[in-house]
PDB file of C-alpha atoms in Angstrom:
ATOM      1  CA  UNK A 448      36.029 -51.704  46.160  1.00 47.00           C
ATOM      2  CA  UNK A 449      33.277 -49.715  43.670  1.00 48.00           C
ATOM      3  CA  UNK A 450      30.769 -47.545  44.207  1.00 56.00           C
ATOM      4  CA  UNK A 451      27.186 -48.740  44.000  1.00 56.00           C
ATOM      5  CA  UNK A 452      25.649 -46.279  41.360  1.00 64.00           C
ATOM      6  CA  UNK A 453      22.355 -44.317  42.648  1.00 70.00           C
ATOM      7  CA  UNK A 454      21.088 -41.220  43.999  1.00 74.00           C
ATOM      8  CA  UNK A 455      19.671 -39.503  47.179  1.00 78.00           C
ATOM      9  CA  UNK A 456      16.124 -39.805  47.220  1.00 79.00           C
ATOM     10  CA  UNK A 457      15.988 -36.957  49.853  1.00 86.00           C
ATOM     11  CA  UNK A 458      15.254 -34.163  47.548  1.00 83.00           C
ATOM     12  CA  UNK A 459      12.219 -36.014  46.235  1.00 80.00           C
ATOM     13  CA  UNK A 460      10.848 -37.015  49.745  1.00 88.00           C
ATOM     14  CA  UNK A 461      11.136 -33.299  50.497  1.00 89.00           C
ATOM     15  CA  UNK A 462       9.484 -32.234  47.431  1.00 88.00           C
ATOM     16  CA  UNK A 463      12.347 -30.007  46.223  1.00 87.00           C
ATOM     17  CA  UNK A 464      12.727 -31.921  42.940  1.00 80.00           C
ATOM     18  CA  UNK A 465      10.566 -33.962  40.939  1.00 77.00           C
ATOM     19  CA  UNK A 466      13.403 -36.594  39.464  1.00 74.00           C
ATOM     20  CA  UNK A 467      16.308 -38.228  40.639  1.00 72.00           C
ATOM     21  CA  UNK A 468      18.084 -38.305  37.845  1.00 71.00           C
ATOM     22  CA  UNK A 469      18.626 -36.056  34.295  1.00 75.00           C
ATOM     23  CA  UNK A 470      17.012 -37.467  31.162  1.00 75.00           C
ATOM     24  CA  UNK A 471      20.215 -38.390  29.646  1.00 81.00           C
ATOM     25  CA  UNK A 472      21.363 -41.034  32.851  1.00 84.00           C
ATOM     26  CA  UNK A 473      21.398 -44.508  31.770  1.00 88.00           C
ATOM     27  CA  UNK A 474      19.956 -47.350  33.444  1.00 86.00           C
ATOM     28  CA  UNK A 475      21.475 -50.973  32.874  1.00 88.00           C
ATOM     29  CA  UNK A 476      20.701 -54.791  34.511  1.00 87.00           C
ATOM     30  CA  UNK A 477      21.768 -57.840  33.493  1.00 87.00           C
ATOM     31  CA  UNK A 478      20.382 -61.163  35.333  1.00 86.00           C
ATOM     32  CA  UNK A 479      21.014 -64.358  34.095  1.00 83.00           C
ATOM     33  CA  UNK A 480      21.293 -63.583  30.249  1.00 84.00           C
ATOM     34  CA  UNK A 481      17.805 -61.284  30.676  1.00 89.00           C
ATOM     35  CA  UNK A 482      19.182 -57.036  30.305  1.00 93.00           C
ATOM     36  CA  UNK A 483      17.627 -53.484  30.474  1.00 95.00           C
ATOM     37  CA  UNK A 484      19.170 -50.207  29.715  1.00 95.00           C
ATOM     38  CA  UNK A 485      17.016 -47.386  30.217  1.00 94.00           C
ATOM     39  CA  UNK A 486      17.561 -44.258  28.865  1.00 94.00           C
ATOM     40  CA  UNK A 487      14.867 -40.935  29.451  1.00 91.00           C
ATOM     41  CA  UNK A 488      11.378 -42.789  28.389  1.00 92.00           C
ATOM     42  CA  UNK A 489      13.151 -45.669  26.439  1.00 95.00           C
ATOM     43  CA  UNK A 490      13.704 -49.223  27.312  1.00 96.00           C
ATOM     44  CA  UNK A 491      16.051 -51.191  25.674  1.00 97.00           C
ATOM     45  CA  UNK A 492      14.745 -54.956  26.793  1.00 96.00           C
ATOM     46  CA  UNK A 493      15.866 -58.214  25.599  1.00 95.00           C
ATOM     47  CA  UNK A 494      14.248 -61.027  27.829  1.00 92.00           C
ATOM     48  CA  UNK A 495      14.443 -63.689  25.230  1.00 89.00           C
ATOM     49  CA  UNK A 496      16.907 -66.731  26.057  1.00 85.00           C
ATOM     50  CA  UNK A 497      19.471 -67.894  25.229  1.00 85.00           C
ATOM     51  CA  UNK A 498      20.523 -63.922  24.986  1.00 86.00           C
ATOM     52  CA  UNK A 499      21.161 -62.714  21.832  1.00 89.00           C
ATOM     53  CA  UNK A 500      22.222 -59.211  20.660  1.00 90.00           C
ATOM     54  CA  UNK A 501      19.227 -59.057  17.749  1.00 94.00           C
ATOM     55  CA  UNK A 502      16.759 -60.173  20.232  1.00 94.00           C
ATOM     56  CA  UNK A 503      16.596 -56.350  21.733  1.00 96.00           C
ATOM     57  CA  UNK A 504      13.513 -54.736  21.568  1.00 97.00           C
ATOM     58  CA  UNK A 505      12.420 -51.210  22.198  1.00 98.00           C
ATOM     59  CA  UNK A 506      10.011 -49.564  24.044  1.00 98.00           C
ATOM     60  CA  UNK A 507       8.554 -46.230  24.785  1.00 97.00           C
ATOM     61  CA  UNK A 508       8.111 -46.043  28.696  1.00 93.00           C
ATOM     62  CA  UNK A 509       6.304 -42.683  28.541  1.00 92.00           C
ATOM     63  CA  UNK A 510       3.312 -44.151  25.650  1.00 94.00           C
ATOM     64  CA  UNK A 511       3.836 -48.103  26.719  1.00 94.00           C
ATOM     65  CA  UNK A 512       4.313 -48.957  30.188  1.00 90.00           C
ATOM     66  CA  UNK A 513       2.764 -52.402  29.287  1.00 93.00           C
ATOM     67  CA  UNK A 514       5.619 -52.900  27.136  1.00 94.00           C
ATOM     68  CA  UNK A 515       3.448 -54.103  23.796  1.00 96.00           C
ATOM     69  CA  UNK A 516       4.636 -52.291  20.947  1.00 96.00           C
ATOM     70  CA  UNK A 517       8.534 -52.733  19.776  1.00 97.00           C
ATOM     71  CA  UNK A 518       9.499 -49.603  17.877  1.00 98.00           C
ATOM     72  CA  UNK A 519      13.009 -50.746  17.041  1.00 97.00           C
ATOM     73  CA  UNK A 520      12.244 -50.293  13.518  1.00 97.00           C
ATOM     74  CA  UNK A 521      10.414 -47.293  14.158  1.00 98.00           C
ATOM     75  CA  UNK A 522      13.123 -45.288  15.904  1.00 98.00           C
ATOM     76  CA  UNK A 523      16.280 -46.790  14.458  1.00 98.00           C
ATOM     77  CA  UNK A 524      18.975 -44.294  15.795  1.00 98.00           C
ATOM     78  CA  UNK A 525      16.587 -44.487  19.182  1.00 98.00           C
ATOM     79  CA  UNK A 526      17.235 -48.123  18.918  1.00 98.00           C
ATOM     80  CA  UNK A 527      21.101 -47.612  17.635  1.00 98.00           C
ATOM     81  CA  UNK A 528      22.197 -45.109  20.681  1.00 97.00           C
ATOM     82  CA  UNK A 529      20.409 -47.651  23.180  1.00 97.00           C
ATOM     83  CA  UNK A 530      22.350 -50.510  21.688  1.00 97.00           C
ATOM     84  CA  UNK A 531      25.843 -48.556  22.463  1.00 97.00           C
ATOM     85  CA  UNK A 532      24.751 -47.873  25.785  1.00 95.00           C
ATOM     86  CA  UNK A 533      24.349 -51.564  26.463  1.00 94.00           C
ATOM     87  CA  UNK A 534      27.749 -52.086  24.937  1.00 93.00           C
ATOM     88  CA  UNK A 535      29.348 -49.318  26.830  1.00 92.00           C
ATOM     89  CA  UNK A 536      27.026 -50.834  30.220  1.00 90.00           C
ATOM     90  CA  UNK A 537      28.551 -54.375  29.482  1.00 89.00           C
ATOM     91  CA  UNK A 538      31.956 -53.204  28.736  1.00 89.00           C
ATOM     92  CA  UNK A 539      32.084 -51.098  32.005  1.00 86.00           C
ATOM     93  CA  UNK A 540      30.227 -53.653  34.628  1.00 85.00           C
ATOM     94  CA  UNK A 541      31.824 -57.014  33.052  1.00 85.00           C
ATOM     95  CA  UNK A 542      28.740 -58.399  32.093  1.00 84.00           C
ATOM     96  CA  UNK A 543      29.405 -62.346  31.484  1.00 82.00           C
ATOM     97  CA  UNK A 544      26.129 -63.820  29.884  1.00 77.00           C
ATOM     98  CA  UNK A 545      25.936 -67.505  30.994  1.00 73.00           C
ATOM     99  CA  UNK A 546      26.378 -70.282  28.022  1.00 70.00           C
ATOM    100  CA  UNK A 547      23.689 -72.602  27.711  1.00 64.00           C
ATOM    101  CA  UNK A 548      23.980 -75.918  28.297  1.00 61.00           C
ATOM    102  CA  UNK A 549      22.504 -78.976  26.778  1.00 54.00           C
TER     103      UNK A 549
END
């Protein structure tokens, strides 16, 4: 059996701290061929099916909560680290993204 991956949310509630986790924790989903990885402010995001590796985009949480401006080719090693998160995310978790079907 794993461990689910998380954090207390007591010290927040109690107002000793002000975030759960450090800047440099990573943040991954996968759902049906749609992934995230988070990582500080950034957002690694690729929503577009069927799931492809160049259809990532990147975002800037902090400056873009709407999500409207990809800076992949703004912040390249941003973009780069991200991208071996997901890797490392996918490699760890088993992600299996579905095939599609005619």
């Amino acid at each position: 059996i794993s461990r689910l991956r998380g954090a207390s949310l007591v010290p927040i509630i109690n107002d000793e701290t002000r975030s759960v986790h450090s800047e440099d924790y990573v943040y991954g989903f996968e759902h049906r061929g749609m992934a995230i990885i988070i990582k500080g402010d950034w957002k690694l995001s690729n929503i577009d099916l069927p799931f492809e590796m160049k259809n990532f985009k990147l975002f800037n949480l902090k400056n873009d909560m709407g999500e409207t401006n990809d800076l992949r080719n703004v912040y390249p090693s941003v973009y780069d680290d991200l991208i071996k998160e997901w890797k490392t995310y996918e490699k760890e978790v088993g992600v299996v993204i579905p095939t599609p079907t005619e």
